[in-house]
Every structure is written in structure tokens, then in C-alpha cells.
mmCIF file of C-alpha atoms in Angstrom:
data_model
loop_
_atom_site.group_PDB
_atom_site.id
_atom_site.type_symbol
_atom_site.label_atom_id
_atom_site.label_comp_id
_atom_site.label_asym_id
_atom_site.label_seq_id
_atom_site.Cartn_x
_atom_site.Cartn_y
_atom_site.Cartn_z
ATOM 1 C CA UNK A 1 0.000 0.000 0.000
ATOM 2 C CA UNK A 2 2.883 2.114 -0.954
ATOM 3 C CA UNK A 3 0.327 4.713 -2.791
ATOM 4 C CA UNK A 4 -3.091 5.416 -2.455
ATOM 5 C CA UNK A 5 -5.701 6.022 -4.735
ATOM 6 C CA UNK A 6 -7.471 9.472 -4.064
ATOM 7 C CA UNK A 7 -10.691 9.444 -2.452
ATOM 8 C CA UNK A 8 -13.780 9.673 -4.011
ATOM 9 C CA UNK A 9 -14.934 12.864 -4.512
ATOM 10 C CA UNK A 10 -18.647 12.633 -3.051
ATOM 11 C CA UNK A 11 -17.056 11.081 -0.066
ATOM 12 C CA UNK A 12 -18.363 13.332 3.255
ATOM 13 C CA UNK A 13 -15.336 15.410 4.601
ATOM 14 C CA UNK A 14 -15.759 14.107 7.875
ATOM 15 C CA UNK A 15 -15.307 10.238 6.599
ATOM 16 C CA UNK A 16 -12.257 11.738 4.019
ATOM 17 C CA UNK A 17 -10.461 13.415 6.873
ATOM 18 C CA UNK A 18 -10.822 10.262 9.298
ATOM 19 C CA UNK A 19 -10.111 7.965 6.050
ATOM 20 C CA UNK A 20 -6.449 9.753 5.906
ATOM 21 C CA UNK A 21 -5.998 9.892 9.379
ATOM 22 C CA UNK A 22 -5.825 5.751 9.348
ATOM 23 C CA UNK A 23 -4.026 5.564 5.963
ATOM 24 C CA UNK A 24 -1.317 7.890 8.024
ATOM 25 C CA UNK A 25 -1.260 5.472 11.024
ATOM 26 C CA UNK A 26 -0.778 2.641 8.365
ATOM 27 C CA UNK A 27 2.039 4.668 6.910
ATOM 28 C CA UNK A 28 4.000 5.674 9.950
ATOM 29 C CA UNK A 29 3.811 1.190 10.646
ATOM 30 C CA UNK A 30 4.476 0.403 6.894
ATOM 31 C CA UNK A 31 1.997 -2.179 7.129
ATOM 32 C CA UNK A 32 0.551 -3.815 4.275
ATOM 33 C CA UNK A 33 -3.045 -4.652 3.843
ATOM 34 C CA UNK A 34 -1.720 -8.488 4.428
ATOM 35 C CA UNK A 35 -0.078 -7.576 7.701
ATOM 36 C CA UNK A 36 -2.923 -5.705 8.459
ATOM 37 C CA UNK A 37 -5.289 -8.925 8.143
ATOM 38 C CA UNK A 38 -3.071 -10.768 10.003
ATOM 39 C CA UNK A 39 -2.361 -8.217 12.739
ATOM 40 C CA UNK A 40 -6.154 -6.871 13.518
ATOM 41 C CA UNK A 41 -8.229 -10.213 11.923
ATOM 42 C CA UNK A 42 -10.103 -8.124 9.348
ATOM 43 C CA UNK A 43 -9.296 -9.250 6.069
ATOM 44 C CA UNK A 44 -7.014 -7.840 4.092
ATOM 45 C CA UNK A 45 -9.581 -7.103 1.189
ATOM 46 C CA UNK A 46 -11.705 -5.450 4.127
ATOM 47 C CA UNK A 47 -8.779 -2.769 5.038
ATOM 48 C CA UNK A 48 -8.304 -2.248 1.125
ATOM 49 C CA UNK A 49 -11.918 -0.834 1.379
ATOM 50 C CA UNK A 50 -11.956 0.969 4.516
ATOM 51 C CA UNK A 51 -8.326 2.852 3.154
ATOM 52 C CA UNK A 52 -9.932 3.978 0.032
ATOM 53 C CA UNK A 53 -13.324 5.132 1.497
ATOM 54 C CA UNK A 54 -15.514 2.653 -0.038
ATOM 55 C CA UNK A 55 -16.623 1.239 3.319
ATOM 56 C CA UNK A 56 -16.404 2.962 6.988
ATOM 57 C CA UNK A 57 -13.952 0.973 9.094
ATOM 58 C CA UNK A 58 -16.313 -0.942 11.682
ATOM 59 C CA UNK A 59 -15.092 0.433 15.165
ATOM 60 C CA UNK A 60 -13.785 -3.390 16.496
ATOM 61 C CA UNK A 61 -11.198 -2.558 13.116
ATOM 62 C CA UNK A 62 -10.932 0.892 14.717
ATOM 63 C CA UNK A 63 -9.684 -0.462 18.247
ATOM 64 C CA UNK A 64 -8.006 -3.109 16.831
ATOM 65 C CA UNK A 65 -5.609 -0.859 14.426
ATOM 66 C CA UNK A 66 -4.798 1.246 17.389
ATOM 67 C CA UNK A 67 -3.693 -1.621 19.234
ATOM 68 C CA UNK A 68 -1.376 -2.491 16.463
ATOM 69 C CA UNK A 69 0.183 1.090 15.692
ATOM 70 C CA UNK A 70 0.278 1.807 19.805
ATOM 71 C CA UNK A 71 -2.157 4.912 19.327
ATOM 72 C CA UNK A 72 -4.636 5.939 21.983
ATOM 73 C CA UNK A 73 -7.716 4.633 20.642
ATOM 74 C CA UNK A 74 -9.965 7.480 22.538
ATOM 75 C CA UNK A 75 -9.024 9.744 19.964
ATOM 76 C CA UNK A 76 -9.460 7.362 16.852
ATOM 77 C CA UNK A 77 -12.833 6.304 17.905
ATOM 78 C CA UNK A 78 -14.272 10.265 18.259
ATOM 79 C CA UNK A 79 -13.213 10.412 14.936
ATOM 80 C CA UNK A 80 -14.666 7.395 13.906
ATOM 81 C CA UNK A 81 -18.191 8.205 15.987
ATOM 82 C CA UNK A 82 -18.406 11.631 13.960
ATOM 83 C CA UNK A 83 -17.582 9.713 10.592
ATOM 84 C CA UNK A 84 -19.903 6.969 11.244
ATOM 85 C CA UNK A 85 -22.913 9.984 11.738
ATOM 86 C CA UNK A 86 -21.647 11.414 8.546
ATOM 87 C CA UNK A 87 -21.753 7.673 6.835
ATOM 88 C CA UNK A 88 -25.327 7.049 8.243
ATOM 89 C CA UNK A 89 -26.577 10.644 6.881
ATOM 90 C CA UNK A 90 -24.881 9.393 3.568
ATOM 91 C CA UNK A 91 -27.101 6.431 3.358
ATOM 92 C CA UNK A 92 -30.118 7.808 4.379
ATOM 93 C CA UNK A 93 -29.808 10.415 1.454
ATOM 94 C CA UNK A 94 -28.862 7.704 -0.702
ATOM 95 C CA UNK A 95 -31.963 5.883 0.022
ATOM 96 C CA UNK A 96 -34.117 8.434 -0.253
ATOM 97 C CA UNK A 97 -32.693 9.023 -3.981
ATOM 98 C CA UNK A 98 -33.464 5.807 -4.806
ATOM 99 C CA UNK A 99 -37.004 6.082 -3.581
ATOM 100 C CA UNK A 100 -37.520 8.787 -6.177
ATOM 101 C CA UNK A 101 -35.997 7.303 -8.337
ATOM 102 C CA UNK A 102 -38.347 4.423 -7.997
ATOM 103 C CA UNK A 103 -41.234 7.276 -7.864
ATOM 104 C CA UNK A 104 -40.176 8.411 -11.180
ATOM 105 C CA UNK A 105 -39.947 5.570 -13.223
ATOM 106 C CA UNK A 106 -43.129 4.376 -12.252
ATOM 107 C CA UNK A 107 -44.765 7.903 -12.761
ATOM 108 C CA UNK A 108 -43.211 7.718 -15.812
ATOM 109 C CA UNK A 109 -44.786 3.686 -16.470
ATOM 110 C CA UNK A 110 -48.607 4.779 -15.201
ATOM 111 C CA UNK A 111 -48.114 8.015 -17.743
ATOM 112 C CA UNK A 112 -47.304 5.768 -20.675
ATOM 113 C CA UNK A 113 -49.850 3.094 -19.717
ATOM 114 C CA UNK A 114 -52.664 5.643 -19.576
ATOM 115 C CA UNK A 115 -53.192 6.791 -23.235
ATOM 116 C CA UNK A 116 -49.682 9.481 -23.782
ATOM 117 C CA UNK A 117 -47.862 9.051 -27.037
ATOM 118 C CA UNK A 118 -45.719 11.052 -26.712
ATOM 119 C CA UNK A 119 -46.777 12.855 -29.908
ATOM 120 C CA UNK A 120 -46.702 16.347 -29.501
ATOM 121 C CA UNK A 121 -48.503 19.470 -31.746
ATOM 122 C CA UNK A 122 -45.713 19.950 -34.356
ATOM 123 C CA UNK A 123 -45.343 16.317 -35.002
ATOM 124 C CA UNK A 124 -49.535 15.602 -35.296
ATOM 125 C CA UNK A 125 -50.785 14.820 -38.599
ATOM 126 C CA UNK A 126 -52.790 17.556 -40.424
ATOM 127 C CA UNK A 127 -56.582 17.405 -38.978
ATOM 128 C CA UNK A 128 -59.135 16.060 -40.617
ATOM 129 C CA UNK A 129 -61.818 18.281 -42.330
ATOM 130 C CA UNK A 130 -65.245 17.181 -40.178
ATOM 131 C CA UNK A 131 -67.279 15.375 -43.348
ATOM 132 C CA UNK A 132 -64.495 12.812 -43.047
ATOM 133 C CA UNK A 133 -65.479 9.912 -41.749
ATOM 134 C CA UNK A 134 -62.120 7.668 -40.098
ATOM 135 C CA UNK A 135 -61.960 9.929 -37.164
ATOM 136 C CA UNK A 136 -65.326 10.046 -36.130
ATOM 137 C CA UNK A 137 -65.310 5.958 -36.387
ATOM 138 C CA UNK A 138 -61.674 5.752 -34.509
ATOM 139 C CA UNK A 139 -63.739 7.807 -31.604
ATOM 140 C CA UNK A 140 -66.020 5.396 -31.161
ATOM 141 C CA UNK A 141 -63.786 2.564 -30.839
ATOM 142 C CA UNK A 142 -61.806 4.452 -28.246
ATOM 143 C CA UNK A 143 -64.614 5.057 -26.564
ATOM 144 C CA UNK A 144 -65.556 1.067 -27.119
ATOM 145 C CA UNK A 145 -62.172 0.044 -25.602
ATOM 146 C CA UNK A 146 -62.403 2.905 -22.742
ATOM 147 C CA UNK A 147 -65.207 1.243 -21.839
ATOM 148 C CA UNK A 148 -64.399 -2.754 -22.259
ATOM 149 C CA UNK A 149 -61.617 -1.968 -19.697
ATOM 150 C CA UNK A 150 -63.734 0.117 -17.007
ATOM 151 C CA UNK A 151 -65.785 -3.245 -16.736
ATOM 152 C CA UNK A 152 -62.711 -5.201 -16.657
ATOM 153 C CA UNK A 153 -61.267 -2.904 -13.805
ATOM 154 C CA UNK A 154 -64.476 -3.276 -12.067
ATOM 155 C CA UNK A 155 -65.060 -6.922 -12.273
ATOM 156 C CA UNK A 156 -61.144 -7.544 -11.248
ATOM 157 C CA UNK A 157 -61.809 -5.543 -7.800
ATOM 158 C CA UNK A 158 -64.860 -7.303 -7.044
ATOM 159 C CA UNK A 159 -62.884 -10.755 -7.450
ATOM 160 C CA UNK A 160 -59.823 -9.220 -5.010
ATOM 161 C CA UNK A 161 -62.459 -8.715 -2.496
ATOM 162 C CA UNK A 162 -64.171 -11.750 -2.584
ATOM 163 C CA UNK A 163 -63.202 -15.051 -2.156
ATOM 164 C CA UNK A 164 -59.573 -15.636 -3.652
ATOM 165 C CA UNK A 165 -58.851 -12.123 -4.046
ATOM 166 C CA UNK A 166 -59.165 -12.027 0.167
ATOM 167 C CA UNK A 167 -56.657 -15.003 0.032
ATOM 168 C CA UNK A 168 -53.928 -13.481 -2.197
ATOM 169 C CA UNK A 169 -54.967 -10.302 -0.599
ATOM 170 C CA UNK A 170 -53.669 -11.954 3.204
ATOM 171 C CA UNK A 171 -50.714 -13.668 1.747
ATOM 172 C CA UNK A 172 -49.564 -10.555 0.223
ATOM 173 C CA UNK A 173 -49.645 -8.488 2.661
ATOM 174 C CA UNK A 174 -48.017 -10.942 4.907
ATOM 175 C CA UNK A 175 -45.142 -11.354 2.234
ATOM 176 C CA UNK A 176 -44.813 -7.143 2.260
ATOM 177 C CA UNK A 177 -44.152 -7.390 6.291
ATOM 178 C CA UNK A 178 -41.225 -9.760 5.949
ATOM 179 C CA UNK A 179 -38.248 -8.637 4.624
ATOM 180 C CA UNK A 180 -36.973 -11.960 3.443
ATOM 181 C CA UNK A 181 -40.179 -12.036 1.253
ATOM 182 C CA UNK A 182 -39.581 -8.750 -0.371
ATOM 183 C CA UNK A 183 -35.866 -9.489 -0.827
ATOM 184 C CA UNK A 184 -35.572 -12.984 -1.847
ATOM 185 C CA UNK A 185 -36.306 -12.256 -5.301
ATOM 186 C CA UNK A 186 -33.300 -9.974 -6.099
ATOM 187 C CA UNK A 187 -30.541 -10.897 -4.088
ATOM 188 C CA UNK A 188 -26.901 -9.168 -5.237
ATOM 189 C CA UNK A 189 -24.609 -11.509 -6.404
ATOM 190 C CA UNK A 190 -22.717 -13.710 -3.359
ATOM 191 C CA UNK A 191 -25.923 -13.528 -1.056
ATOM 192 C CA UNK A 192 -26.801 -16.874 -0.362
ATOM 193 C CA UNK A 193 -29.704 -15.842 1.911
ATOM 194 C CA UNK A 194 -32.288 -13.599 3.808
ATOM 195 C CA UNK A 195 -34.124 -13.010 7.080
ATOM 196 C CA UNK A 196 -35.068 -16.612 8.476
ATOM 197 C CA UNK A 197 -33.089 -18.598 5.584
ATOM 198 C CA UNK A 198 -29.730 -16.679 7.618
ATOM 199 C CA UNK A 199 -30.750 -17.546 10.981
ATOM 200 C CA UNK A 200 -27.742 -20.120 12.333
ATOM 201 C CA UNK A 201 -25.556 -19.652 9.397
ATOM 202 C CA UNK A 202 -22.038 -18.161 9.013
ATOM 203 C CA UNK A 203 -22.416 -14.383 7.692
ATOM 204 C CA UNK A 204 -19.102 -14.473 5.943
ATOM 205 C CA UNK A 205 -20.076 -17.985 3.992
ATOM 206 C CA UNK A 206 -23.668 -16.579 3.299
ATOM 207 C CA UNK A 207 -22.835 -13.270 1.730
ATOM 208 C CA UNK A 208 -23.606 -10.973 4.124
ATOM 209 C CA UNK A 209 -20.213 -9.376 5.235
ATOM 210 C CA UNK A 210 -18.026 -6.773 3.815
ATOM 211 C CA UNK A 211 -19.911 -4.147 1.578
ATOM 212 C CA UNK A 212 -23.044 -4.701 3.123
ATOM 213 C CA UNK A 213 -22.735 -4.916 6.744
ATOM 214 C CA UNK A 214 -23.126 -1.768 9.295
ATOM 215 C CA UNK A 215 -22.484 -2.168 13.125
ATOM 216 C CA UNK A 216 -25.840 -1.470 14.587
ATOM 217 C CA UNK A 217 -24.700 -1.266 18.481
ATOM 218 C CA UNK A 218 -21.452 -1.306 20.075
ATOM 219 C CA UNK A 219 -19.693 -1.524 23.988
ATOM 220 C CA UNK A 220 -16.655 -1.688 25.170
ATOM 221 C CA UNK A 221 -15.998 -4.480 27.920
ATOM 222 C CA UNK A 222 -12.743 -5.020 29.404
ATOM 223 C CA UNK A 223 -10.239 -4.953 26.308
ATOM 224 C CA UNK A 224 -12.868 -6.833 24.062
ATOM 225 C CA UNK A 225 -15.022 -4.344 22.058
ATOM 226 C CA UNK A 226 -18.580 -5.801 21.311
ATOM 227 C CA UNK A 227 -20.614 -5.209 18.030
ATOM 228 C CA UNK A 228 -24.095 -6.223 16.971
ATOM 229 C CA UNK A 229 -23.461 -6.539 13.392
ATOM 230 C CA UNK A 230 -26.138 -5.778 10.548
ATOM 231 C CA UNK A 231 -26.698 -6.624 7.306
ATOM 232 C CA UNK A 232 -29.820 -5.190 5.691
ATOM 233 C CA UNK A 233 -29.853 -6.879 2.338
ATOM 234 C CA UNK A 234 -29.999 -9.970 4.250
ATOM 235 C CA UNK A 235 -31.980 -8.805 6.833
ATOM 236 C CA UNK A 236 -30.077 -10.525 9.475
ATOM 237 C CA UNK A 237 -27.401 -9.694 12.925
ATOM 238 C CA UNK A 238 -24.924 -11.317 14.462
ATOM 239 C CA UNK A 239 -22.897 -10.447 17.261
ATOM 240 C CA UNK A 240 -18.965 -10.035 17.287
ATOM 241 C CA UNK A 241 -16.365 -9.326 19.828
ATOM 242 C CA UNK A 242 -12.261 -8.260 18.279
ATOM 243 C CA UNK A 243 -9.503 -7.643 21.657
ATOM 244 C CA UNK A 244 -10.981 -11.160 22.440
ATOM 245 C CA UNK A 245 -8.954 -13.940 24.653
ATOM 246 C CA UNK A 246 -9.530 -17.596 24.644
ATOM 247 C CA UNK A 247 -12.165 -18.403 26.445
ATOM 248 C CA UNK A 248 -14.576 -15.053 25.941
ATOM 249 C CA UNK A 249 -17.804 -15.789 24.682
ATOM 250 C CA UNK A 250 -20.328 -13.829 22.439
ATOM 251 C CA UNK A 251 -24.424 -13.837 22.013
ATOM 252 C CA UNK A 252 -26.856 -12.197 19.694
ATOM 253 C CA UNK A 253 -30.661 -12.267 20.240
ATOM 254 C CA UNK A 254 -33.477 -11.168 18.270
ATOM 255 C CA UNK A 255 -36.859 -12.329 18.274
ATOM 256 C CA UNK A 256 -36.720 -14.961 20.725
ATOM 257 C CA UNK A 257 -33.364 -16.444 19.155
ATOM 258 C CA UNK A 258 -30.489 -16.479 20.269
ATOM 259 C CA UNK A 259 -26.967 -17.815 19.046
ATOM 260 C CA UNK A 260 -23.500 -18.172 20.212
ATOM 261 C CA UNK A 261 -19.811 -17.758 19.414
ATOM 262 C CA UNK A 262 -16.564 -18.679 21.602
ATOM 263 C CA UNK A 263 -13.073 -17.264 20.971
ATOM 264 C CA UNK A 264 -10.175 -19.598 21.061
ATOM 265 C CA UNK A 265 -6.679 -19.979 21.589
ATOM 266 C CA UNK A 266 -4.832 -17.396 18.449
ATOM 267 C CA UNK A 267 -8.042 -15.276 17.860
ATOM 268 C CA UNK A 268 -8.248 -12.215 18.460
ATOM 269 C CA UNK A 269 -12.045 -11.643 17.328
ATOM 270 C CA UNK A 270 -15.087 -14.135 17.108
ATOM 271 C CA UNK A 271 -18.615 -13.990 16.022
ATOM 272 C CA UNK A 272 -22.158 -15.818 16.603
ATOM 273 C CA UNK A 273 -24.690 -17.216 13.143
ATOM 274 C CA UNK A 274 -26.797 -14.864 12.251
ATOM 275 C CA UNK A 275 -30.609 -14.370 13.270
ATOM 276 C CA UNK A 276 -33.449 -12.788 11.369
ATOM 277 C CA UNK A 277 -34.193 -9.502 12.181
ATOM 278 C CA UNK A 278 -36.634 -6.923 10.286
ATOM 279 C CA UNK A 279 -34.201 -3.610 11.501
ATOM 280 C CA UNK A 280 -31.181 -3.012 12.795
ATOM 281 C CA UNK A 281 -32.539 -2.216 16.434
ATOM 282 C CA UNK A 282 -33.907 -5.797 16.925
ATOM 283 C CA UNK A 283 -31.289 -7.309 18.119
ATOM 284 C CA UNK A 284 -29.058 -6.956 21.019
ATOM 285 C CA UNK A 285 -25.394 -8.213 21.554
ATOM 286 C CA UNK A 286 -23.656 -9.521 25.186
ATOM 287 C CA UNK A 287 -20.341 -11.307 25.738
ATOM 288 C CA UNK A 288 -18.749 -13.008 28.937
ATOM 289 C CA UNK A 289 -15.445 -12.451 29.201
ATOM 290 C CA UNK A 290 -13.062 -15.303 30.288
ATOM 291 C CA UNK A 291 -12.717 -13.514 33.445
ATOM 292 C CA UNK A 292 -16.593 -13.408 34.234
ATOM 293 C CA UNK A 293 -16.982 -9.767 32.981
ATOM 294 C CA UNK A 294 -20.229 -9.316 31.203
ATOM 295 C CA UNK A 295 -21.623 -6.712 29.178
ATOM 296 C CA UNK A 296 -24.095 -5.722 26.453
ATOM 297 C CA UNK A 297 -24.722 -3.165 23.624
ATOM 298 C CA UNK A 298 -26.633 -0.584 24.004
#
């Protein structure tokens, strides 16, 4: 990591200015993205994103980089608290350009359905003096059609509300409050599952890591820092503990479940399967330390 590419340009000031304060830390070390993997347990592909801003650096990576480069990490983790803010303003924007997006184009989709062509007065084809006789008889089948589809419109909504339109009517609505039901059918690439199809399965192996994981709540408990860790494409948490010693142990719960992960001996971080969850907030991480210590996120 001799040279780094620049930052992107839309990247939030905040997240730039914390971004180079970590790629200096790196540089005063001259650590590679290898030793870093090997140094903090992130991976090194994981450190290549978080040193060219195109992922936040979770705050276990945080701690766990100031342990290696023997920097208070008080400081480093203001900086990272004010960049994550900045990161979750980010996505919020971004989602709510996306909405609009999704506004538009189907704006756009009713418009076309309901009768535009687009045609506009320049491009029209001379009128038609009134004896002639094609435009009168094009009305009326307009009007024919208009009408052959009101019926239609009205005959489909009394079938919805009766009998198997009720039916559909419950499942679909049922399939709208699940997330794994509104997800399942467009998965990105490498996501191997959502909501309940995650629960008790291996985040990493699954898909659900890197690019598309947030940490939802974090504590700090003895020298192990504690994460609830959230992926919303696969609508699922886990919980994970990095500063770990052999014997520490780490639970998530959401929704009545609740899994489990144990450090050994030559880790330095663990983490629990994942559980179905329908928001970040759901679930809730605790660890026992080898010592007895306990403690939970917030």
C-alpha cells in the first residue's frame, strides 16, 4: 500500500479526513493490507476498502488498528463516531434518492400506460376536415375500448375482495411485512440468503459481510469491544467481539433467538450465526469475558 488512490470525490469530509488519518497510522507502521489482516483479523480485502473510502472501518477494526500502531484509541474512535454519523446521513440520502428514483420511473410507467404518445402538436398529422369519416369511427372505438376496460377494472376488484382475491390479498400483505419475502427475489450476487433462511448460518459464507454490513450497536468491555453486526440486504445480525482472549464468549438475540460464538486460543475476534431480524434495532449483543466480565450493547 505504498500509494493510495485518491478518495472519491462525493465522499463526506468528515469520513475523508478520518479515512487519511488511518491511511497515516498505516504509513508511519508500513503495514501492508496483508499484515494488516493478520495483525487486527479483518481481512485484508476489508482494510483495502476501509483505506480507500468505499466502506467505513467498523469500530472493532478501529480499536483493533490502534492496538497495532500503539495509538490511543480514545481519539481514533471520536473520529470514527463523527464519521460513522456522517456515513449514516450518507445512506439515508442515498436511500431516499433511490425512492424517487423508484417514484419516477413508475410515474413515468402509469403516464405511458394511460393513453400518452408522446406525440406532440408539431409532429400531429394535419386534422381532418369534419365530413371525413375515419376519425369520427376511430372515436367510437376508443370510446368502445375505454369502456371494455372500465368493466374489466371493475369486475377484477370485485374478485380481489371476494373469495380468492381475500386469500392473495392476506398472503400478500403478509409477504410485504417480511423482509426476506420482499428481498428474496433480487438478491446481489454472493448472497446466499435472507431473514429466516440466515438464521444459524455463518455471515461471511452466506454473503452478508463486507460491503453490506453496518455495526448497529457497540460496547466496550474489558479490552474486548462488542458489536451487533447488521446486514440489511440480508436482513439478518450477528454479534462479534475483536480484543478477544480464549475463552470469551459472544451472544446475539433477536426475536426470541439467540446464538453463540466462543473465541479460542490465536483469535483475536469471534462472532455468533446470524438471526433474522426486520431492523437493525432488533437485536441486542452480550459477551462473557473469560474472566466473568459481562456486558451488552446498548
Amino acid at each position: 500500500m505504498a500509494r493510495w488512490k485518491a478518495l472519491p470525490e462525493e465522499l463526506d469530509p468528515q469520513i475523508g479526513e478520518f479515512t487519511r488519518q488511518l491511511r497515516r497510522l498505516v504509513d508511519e507502521e508500513g503495514l501492508s493490507a496483508a499484515a494488516l489482516a493478520d495483525r487486527t483479523g479483518y481481512s485484508r480485502t476489508s482494510w483495502e476498502r476501509y483505506l480507500n473510502g468505499r466502506l467505513l472501518a467498523p469500530k472493532g477494526a478501529v480499536v483493533a488498528l490502534a492496538e497495532v500502531t500503539g495509538t490511543s484509541p480514545v481519539h481514533l474512535t471520536t473520529m470514527w463516531e463523527l464519521a460513522e454519523r456522517a456515513w449514516s446521513r450518507a445512506e439515508s440520502r442515498h436511500d431516499r434518492t433511490m425512492e424517487q428514483i423508484r417514484i419516477t420511473r413508475a410515474r413515468a410507467e402509469l403516464g405511458d400506460f394511460g393513453g400518452g404518445t408522446g406525440t406532440t402538436t408539431a409532429d400531429a398529422p394535419p386534422a381532418t376536415p369534419p365530413p371525413a369519416g375515419p376519425p369520427a369511427g376511430r372515436r367510437r372505438v376508443l370510446l368502445f375500448l375505454a369502456g371494455a376496460v372500465a368493466v374489466l377494472v371493475v369486475l377484477g376488484t370485485v374478485f380481489l375482495l371476494t373469495g380468492r382475491g381475500d386469500r392473495e390479498g392476506s398472503r400478500e400483505a403478509a409477504e410485504r411485512s417480511s423482509p426476506a419475502a420482499t428481498r428474496a427475489a433480487a438478491l446481489p450476487p454472493g448472497v446466499k440468503c435472507v431473514g429466516v433462511g440466515c438464521t444459524g448460518k455463518d455471515a461471511e459464507v452466506m454473503g452478508c459481510s463486507g460491503d453490506l454490513v453496518t455495526t448497529a450497536g457497540t460496547a466496550t468491555v474489558g479490552a474486548a469491544t462488542l458489536e451487533v453486526r447488521y446486514s440489511r440486504t440480508c436482513a439478518a445480525a450477528w454479534g462479534r467481539i475483536t480484543g478477544a482472549a480464549p475463552g470469551d464468549r459472544v451472544r446475539v438475540t433477536a426475536s426470541g433467538e439467540t446464538r453463540r460464538g466462543d473465541a479460542v486460543a490465536g483469535e483475536t475476534y469471534t462472532y455468533t450465526p446470524m438471526v433474522a431480524v426486520g431492523r437493525a434495532g432488533e437485536a441486542e449483543a452480550c459477551v462473557t469475558l473469560a474472566s466473568g466480565r459481562t456486558g451488552c450493547t446498548r
